[in-house]
CSV table of C-alpha atoms and ligand atoms in Angstrom, one decimal:
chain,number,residue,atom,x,y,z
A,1,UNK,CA,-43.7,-15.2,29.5
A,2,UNK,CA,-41.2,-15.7,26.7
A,3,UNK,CA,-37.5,-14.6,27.9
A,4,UNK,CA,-36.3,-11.5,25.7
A,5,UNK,CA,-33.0,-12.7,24.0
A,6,UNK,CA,-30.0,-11.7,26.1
A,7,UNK,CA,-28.0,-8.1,25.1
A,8,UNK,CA,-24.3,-8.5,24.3
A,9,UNK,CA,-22.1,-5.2,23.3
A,10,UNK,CA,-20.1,-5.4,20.4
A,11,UNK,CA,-18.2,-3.2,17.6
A,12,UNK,CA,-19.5,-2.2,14.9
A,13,UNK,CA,-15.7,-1.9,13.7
A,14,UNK,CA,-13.8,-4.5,14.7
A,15,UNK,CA,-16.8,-7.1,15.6
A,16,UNK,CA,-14.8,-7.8,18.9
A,17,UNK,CA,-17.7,-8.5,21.8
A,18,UNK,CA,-17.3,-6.4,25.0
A,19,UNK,CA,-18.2,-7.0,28.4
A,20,UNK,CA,-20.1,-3.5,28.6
A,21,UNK,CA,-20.2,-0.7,27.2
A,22,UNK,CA,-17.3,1.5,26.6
A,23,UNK,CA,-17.0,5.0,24.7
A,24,UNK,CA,-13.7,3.2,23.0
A,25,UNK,CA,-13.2,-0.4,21.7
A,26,UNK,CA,-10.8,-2.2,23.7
A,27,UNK,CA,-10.1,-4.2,20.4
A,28,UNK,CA,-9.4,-1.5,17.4
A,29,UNK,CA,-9.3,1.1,19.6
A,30,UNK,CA,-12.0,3.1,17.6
A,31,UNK,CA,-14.6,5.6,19.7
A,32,UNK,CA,-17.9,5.6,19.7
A,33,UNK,CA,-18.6,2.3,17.7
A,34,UNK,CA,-19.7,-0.2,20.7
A,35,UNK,CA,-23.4,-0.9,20.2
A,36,UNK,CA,-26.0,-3.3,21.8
A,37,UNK,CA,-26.8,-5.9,20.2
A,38,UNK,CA,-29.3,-9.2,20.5
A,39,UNK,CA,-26.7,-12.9,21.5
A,40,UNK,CA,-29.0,-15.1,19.3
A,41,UNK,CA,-27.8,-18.5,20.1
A,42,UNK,CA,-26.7,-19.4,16.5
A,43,UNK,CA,-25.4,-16.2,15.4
A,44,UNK,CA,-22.3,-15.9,17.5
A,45,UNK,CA,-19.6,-14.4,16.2
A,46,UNK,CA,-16.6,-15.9,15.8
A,47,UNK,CA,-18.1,-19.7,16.2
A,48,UNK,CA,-16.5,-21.7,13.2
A,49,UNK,CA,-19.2,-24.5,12.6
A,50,UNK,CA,-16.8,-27.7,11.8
A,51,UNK,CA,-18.2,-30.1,9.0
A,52,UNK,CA,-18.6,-33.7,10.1
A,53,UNK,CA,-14.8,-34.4,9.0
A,54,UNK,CA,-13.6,-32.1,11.4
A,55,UNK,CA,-12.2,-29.4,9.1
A,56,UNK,CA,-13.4,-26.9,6.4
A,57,UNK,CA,-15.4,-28.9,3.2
A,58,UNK,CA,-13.2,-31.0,2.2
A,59,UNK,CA,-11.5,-32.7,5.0
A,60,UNK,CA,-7.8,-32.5,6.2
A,61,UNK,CA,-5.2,-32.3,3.7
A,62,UNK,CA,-1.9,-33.4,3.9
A,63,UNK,CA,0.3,-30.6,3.5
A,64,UNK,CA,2.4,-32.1,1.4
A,65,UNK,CA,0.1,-32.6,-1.2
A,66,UNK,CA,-1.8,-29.5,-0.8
A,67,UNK,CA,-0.1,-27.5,-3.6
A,68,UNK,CA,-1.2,-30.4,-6.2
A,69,UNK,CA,-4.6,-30.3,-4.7
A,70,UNK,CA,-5.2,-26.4,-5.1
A,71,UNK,CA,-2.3,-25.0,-6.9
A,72,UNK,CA,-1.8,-21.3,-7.2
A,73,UNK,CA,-2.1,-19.8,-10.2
A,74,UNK,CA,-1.7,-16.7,-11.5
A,75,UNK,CA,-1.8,-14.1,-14.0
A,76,UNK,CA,0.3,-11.0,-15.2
A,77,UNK,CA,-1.3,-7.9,-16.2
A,78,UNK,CA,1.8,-7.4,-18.2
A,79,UNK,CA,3.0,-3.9,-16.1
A,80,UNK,CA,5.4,-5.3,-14.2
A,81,UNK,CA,5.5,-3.2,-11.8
A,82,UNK,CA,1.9,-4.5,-10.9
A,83,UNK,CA,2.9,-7.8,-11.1
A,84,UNK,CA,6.0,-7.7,-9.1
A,85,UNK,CA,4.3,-6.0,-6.3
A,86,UNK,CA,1.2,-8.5,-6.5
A,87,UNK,CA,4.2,-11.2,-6.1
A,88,UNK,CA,4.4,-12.4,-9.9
A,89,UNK,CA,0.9,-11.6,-10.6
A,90,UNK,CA,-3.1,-11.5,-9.5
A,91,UNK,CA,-4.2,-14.4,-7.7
A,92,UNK,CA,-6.9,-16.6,-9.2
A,93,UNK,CA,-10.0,-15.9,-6.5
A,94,UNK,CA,-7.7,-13.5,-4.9
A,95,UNK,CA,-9.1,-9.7,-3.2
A,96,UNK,CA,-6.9,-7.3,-3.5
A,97,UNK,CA,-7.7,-4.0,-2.3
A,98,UNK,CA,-5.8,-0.8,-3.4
A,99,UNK,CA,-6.1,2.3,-1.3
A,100,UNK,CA,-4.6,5.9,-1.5
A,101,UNK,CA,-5.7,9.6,-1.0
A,102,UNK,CA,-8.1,11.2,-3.4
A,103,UNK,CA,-6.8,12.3,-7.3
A,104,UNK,CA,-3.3,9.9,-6.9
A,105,UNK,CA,-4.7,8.4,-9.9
A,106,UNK,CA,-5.7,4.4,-8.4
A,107,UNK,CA,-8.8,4.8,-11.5
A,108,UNK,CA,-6.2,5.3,-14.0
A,109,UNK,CA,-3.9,2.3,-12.4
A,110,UNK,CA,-6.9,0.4,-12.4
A,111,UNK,CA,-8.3,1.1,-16.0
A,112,UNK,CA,-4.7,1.0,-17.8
A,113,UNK,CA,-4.7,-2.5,-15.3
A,114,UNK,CA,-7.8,-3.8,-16.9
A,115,UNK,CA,-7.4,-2.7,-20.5
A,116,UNK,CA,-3.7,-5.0,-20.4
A,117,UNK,CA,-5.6,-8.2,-18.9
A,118,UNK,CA,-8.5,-7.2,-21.2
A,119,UNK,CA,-6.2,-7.1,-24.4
A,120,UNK,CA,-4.2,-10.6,-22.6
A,121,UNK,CA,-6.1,-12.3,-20.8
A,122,UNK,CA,-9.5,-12.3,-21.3
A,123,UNK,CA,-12.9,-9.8,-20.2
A,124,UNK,CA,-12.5,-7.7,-17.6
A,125,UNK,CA,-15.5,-6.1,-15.7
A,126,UNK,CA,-15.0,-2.4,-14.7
A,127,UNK,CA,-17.8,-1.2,-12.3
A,128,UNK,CA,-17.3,2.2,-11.5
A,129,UNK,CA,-19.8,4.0,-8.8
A,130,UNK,CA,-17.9,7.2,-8.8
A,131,UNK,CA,-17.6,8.3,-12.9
A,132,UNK,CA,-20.2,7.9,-15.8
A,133,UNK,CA,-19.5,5.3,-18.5
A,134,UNK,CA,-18.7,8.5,-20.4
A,135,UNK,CA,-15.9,9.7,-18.0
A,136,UNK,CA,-14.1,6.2,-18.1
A,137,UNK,CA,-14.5,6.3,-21.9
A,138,UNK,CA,-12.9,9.6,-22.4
A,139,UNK,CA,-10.4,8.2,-19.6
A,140,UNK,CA,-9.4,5.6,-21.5
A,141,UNK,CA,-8.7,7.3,-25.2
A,142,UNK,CA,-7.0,9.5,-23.0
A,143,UNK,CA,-4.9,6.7,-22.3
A,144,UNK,CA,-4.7,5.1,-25.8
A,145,UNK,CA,-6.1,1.8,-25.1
A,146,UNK,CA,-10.2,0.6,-25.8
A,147,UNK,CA,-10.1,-2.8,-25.8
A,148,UNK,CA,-13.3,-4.9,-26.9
A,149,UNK,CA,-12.9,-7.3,-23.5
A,150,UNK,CA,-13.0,-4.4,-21.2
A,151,UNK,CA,-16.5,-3.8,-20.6
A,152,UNK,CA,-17.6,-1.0,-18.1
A,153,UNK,CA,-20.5,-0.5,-15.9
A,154,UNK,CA,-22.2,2.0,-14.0
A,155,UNK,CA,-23.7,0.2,-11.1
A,156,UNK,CA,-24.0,1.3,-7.5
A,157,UNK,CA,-26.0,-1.9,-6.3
A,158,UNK,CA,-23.2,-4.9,-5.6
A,159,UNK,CA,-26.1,-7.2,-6.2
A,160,UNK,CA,-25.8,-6.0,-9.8
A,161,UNK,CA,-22.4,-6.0,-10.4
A,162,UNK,CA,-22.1,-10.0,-9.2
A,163,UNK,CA,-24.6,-10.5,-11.7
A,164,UNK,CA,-23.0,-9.0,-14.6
A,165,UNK,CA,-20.1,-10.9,-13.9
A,166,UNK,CA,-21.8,-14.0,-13.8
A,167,UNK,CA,-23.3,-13.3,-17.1
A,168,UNK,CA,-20.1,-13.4,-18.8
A,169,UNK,CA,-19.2,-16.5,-17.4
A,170,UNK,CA,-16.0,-18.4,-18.5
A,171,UNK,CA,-14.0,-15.6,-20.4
A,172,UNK,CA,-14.2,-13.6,-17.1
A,173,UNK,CA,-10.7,-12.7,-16.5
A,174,UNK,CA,-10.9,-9.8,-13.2
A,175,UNK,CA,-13.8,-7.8,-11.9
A,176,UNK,CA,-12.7,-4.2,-10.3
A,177,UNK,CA,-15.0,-2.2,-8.1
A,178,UNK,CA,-13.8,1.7,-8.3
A,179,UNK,CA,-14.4,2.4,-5.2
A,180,UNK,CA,-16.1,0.0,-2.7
A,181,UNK,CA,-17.2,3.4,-0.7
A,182,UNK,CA,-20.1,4.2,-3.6
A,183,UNK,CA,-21.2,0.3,-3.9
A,184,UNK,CA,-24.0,-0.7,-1.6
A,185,UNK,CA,-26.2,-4.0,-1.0
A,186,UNK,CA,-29.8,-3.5,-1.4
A,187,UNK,CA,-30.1,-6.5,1.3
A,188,UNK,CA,-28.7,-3.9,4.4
A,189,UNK,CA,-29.6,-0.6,5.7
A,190,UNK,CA,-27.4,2.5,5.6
A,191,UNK,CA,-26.2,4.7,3.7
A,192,UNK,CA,-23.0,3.6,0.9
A,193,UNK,CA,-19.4,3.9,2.6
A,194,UNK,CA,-21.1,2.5,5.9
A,195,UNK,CA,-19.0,0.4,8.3
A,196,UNK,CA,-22.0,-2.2,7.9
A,197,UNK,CA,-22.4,-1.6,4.1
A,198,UNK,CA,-19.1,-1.9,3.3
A,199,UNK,CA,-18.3,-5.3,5.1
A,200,UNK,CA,-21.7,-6.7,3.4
A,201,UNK,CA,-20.3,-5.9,0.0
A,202,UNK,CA,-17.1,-7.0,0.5
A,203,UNK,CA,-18.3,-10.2,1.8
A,204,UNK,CA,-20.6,-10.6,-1.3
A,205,UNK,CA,-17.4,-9.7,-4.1
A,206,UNK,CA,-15.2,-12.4,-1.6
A,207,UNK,CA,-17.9,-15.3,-2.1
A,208,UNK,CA,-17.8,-14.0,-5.6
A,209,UNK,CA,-14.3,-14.3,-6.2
A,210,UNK,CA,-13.5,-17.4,-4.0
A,211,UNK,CA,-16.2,-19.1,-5.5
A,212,UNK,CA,-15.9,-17.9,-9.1
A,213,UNK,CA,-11.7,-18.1,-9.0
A,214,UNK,CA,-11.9,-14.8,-10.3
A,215,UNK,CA,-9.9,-11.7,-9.3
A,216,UNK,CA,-11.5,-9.2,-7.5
A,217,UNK,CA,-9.7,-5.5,-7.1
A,218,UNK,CA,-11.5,-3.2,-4.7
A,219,UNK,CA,-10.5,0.5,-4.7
A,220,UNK,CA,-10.6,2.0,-1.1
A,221,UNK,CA,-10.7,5.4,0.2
A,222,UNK,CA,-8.3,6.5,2.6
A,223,UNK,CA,-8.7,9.1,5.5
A,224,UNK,CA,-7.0,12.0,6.3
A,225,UNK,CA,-4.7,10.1,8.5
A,226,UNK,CA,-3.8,7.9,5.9
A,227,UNK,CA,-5.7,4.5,6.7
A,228,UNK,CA,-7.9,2.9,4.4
A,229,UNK,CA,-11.7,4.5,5.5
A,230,UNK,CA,-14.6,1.7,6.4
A,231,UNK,CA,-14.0,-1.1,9.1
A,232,UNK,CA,-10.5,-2.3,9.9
A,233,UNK,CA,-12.3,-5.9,9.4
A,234,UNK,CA,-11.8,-5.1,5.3
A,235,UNK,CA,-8.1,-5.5,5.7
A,236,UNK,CA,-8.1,-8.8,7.5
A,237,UNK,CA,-11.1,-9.8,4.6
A,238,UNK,CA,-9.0,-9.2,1.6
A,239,UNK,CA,-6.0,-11.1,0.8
A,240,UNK,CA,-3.7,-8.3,-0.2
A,241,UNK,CA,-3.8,-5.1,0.4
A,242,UNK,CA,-2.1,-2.7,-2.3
A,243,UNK,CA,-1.2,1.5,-0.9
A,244,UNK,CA,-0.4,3.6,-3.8
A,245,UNK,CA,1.3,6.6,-2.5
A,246,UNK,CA,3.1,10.0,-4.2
A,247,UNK,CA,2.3,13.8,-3.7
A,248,UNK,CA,1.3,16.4,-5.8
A,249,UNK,CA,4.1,18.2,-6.9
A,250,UNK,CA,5.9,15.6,-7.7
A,251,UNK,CA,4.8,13.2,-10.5
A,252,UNK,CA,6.3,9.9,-8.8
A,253,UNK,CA,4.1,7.4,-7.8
A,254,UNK,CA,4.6,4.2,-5.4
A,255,UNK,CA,2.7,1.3,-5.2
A,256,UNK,CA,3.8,-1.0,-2.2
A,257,UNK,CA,2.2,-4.0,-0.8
A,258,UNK,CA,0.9,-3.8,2.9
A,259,UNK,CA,-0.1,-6.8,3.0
A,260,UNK,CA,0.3,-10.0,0.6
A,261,UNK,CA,-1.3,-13.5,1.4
A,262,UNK,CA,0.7,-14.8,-2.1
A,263,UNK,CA,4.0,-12.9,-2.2
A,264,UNK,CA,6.3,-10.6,-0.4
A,265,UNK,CA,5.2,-7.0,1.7
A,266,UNK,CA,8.8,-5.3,0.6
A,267,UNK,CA,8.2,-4.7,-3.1
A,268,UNK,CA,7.6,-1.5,-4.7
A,269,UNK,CA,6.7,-0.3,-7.7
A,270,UNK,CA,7.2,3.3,-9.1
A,271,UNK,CA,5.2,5.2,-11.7
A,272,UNK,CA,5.2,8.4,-13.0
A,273,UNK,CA,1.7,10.1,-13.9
A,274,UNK,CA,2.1,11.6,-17.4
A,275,UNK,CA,-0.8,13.2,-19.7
A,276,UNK,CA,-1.0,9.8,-21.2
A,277,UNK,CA,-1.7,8.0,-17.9
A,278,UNK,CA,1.2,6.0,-15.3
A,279,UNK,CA,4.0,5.3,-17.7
A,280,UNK,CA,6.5,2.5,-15.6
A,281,UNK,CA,9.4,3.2,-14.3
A,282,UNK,CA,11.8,0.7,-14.9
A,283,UNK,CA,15.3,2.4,-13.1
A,284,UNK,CA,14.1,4.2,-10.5
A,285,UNK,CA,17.7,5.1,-9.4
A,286,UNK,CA,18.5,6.9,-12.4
A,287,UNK,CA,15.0,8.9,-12.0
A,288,UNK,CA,15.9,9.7,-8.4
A,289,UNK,CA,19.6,10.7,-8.8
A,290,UNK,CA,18.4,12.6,-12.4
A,291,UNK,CA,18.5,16.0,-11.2
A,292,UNK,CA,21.1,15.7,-8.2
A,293,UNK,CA,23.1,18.8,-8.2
A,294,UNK,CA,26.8,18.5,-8.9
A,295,UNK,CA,29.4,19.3,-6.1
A,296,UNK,CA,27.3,20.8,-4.2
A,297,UNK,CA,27.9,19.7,0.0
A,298,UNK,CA,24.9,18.3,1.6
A,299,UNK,CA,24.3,15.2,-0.7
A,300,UNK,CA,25.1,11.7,0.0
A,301,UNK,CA,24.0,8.7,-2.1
A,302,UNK,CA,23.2,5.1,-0.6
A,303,UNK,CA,21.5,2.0,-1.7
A,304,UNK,CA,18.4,0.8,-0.3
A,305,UNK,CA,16.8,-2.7,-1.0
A,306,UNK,CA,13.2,-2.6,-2.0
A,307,UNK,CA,12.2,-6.3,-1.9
A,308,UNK,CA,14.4,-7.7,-4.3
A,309,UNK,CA,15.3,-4.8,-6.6
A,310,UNK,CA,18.3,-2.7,-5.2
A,311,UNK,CA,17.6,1.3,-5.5
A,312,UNK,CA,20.2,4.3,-5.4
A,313,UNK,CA,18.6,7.3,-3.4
A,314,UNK,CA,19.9,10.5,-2.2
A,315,UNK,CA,20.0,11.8,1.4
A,316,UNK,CA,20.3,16.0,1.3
A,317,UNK,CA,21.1,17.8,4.4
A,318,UNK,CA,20.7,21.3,4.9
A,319,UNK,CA,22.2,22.9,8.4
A,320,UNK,CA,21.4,26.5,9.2
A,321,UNK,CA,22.5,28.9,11.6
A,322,UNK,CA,19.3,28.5,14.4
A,323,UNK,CA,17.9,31.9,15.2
A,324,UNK,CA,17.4,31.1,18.9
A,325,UNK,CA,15.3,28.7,21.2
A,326,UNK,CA,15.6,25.0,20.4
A,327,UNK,CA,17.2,24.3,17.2
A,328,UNK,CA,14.6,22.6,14.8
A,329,UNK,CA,15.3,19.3,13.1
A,330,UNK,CA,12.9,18.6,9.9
A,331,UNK,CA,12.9,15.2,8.8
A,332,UNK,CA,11.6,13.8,5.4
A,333,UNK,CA,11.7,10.6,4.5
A,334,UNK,CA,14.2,9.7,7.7
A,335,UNK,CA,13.4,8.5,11.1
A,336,UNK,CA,13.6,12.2,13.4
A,337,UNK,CA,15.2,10.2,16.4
A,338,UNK,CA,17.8,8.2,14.3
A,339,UNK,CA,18.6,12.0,13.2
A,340,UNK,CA,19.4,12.9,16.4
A,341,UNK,CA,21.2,10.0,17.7
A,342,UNK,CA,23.6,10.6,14.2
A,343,UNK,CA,24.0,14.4,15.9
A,344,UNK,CA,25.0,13.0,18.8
A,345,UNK,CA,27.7,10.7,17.5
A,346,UNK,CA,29.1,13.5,14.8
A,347,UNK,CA,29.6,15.8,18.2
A,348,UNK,CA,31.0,12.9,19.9
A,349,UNK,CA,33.1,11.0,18.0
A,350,UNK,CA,32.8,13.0,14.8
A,351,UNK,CA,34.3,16.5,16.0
A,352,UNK,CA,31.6,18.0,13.8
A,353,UNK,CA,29.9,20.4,16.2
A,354,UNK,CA,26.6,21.3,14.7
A,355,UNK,CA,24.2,20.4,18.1
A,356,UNK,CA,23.1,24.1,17.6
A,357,UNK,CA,22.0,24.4,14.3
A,358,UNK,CA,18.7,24.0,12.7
A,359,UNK,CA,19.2,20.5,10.5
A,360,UNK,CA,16.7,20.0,7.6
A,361,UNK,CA,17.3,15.9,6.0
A,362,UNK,CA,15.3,14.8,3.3
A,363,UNK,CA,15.2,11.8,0.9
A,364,UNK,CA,14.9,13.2,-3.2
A,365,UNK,CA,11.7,11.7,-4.8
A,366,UNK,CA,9.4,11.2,-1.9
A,367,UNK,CA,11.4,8.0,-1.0
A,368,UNK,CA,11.7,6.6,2.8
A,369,UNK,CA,15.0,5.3,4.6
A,370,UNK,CA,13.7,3.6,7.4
A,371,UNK,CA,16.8,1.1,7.5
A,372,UNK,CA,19.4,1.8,10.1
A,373,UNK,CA,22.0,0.8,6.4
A,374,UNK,CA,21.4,4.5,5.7
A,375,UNK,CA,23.1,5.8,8.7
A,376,UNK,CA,26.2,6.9,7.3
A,377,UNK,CA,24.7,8.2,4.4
A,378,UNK,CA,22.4,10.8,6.6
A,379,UNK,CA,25.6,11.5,9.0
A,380,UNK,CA,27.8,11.9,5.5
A,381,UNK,CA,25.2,14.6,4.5
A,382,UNK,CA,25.0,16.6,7.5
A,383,UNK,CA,28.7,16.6,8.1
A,384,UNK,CA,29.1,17.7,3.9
A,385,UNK,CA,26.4,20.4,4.6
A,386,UNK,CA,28.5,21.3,7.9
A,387,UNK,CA,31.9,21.8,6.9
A,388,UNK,CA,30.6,22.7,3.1
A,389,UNK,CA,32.6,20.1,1.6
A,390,UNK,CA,31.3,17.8,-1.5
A,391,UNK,CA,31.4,14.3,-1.6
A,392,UNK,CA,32.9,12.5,-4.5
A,393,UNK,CA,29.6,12.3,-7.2
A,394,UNK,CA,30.6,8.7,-8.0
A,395,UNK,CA,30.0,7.8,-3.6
A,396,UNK,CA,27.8,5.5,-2.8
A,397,UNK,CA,28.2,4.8,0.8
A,398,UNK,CA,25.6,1.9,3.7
A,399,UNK,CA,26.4,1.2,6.8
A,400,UNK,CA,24.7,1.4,10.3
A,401,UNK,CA,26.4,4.2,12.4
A,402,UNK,CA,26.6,2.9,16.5
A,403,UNK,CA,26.3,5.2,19.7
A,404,UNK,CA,30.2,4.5,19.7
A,405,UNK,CA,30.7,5.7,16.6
A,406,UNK,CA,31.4,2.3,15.4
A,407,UNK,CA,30.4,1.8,11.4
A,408,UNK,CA,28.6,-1.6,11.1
A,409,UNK,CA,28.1,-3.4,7.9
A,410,UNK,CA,24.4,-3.7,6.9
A,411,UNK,CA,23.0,-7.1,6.1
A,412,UNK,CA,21.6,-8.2,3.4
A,413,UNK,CA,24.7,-6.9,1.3
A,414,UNK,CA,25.2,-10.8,-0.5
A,415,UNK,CA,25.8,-10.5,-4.5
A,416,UNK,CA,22.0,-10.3,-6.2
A,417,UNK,CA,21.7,-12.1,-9.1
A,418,UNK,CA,21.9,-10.7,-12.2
A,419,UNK,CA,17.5,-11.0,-13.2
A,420,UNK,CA,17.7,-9.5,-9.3
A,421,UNK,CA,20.1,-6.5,-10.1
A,422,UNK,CA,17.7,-5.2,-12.8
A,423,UNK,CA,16.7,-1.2,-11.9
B,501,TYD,P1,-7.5,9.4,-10.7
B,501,TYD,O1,-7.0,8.1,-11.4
B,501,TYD,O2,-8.9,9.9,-11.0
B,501,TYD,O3,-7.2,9.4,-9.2
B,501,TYD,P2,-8.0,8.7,-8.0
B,501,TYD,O4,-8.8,7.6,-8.6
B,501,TYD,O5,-6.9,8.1,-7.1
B,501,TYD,O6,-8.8,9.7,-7.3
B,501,TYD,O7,-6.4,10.5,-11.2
B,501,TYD,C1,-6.7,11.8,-11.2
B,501,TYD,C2,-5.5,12.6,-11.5
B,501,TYD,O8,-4.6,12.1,-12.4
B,501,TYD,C3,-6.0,13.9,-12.0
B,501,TYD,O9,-5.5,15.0,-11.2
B,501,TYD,C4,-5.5,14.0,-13.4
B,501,TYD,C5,-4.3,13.1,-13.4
B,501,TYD,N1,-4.1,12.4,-14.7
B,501,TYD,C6,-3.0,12.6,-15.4
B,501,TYD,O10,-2.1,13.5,-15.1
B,501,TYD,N2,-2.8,12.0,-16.6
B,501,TYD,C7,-3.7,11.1,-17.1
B,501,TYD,O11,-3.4,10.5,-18.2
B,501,TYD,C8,-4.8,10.8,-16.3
B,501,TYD,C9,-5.9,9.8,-16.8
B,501,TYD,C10,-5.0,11.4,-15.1
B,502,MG,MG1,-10.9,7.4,-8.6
């Protein structure tokens, strides 16, 4: 009697292989996505078959000699804020995938994107699985740019898509997928936006791009919790991994790297949404200290370094008499324990006796301050809101405050060159 194939337990998520089944992967930590599946002898996961050389197709490679042998090259879109955060530029055979919550406007990043390396480079390919041709027309006279080399197609099946790009061969320049969610492969089951379904498309638009040296942006979903929906495995697929970020009310958009195989995590680049599409926003500081209010306590202004661009932002603190219980501390854009630790030391060392009052802290135009630098510039705003006293408008103050009360300098505080000091 033939032996039925043995039964191994793996996640559908993070592919890691269990030793039984569990109601949450030990691996990614997701529930419910451990499923049986068949151990066929030659489909094991995570077995690299090595070529007769010993190493990937074309044998080792000094690593010396490696950037001669596959130099990287790449291409500006020409908004350089794009390009800054991409590292200089997109990648030849690169897979960048750019996430962010529902209406922040990644289809307009993505068509004004395209239309730039349409008009520059050379023929972009603009599937779209979520709007009619019609929509993205209207989208982009709306945005005042219809160039001939940006051609657009409506096409759920990936199968499809890889095709049309093949057609147009050489003057290819980028393909973007808006939003790898609504693609599908015609070659698996399940529905679109499937764990399964969106790993088998992604893996068909890598081989594309890797094997094409083409560009390949994928726009993601993300969940309520922020992370980009479909399997965890997309992120480790892709080579960077682009989160543009903003809220509603305000019309300031960020677009930060969370990952970057070919450049740095720490840049950021900010947009504002206008009716004409994301117009750049080449000095941020002067956007975020625009509307800060004159002589008015509670306001303290530091620098922050985003990657290499130095930015001015403004701490405001609010203390309020607390009407009872626990008083409430309401952090935005600062770190709630660093808040309290600061509140500590102003009682301590600081003779600024505020422990019982309700402290509000929040950073103007959505920005973070996650760096211990902007210590002093949170403590200087709750002591100003405190003792109602203004600090001088032309302040600027960084330093990291210590539980002794000590004021230590911040690194990174070298002179930046003067291409560097831009913004
Ligand atoms: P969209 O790019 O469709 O968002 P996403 O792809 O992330 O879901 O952007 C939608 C929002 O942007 C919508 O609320 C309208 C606004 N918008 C503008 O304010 N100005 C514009 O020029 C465009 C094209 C959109
Ligand atoms: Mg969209």
């Amino acid at each position: 009697m033939a032996k039925a194939p043995p039964i191994k337990h793996q996640c559908r998520e993070c592919e890691a292989i269990c030793q039984g089944w569990y109601g949450k992967c030990p691996s990614c930590h997701a529930w419910g996505t451990i499923e049986e599946v068949a151990a066929t002898p030659d489909a094991k996961p995570g077995r690299i078959t090595l070529s007769k050389s010993g190493s990937g197709a074309g044998g080792p490679t000094p690593l010396s000699l490696a950037d001669q042998l596959a130099p990287v090259a790449r291409v500006e879109c020409g908004i350089h804020e794009v390009d800054r955060v991409l590292g200089g530029g997109l990648v030849g055979g690169s897979v960048i995938l750019v996430g962010g919550p529902p209406g922040i406007g990644k289809s307009t990043l993505m068509l004004q994107v395209s239309a730039r390396l349409a008009r520059n480079v050379g023929t972009v390919l603009y599937a779209s699985g979520e709007e009619s041709i019609g929509q993205i027309s209207s989208r982009a006279r709306r945005l005042g740019t219809e160039p001939e080399r940006l051609l657009v197609l409506a096409d759920t099946h990936v199968e499809g898509i890889v095709r049309a790009a093949e057609k147009i061969g050489d003057a290819l320049a980028c393909v973007v997928v808006d939003s790898i969610q609504t693609v599908y492969s015609v070659a698996h089951d399940g529905l679109p936006g499937n764990a399964s379904q969106i790993r088998a498309v992604s893996a068909q638009l890598i081989g594309f791009a890797k094997s094409n040296n083409i560009p390949v942006i994928l726009v993601g979903h993300v969940t309520k919790d922020g992370q980009l929906a479909g399997p965890k495995l997309l992120e480790h697929m892709v080579d960077v991994v682009l989160s543009f970020e903003g809220d509603e009310e305000r019309a300031t958009r960020l677009l930060r790297a969370t990952k970057n195989r070919f450049g740095s995590t720490m840049e950021l680049g900010v947009f504002e949404m206008t009716g004409t599409g994301l117009s750049e926003v080449s000095n941020p500081s002067e956007a975020f200290l625009a509307e800060r209010p004159e002589g008015s306590p509670g306001s303290c202004v530091t620098a922050s370094l985003e990657g290499t661009r130095p930015l001015l932002l403004e701490v405001q603190a609010l203390l309020a008499k607390s009407c009872g219980g626990s008083p409430r501390r309401t952090c935005v854009g600062v770190d709630s324990t660093r808040l309290a630790m600061l509140m500590a030391v102003l009682d301590r060392h600081g003779e600024v006796f505020a422990l019982d009052q309700d402290v509000f802290v929040n950073v103007a135009g959505g920005m973070r301050l996650f760096e211990p630098a902007a210590d002093l510039a949170v403590l200087l705003a709750v002591a100003s809101s405190h003792l109602r006293k203004p600090l001088a408008r032309d302040c600027v103050v960084i330093g990291e405050v210590g539980l002794t009360g000590e004021i230590r300098q911040a690194t990174r505080l070298e002179p930046i060159g003067e291409g560097r000091a831009r913004g």
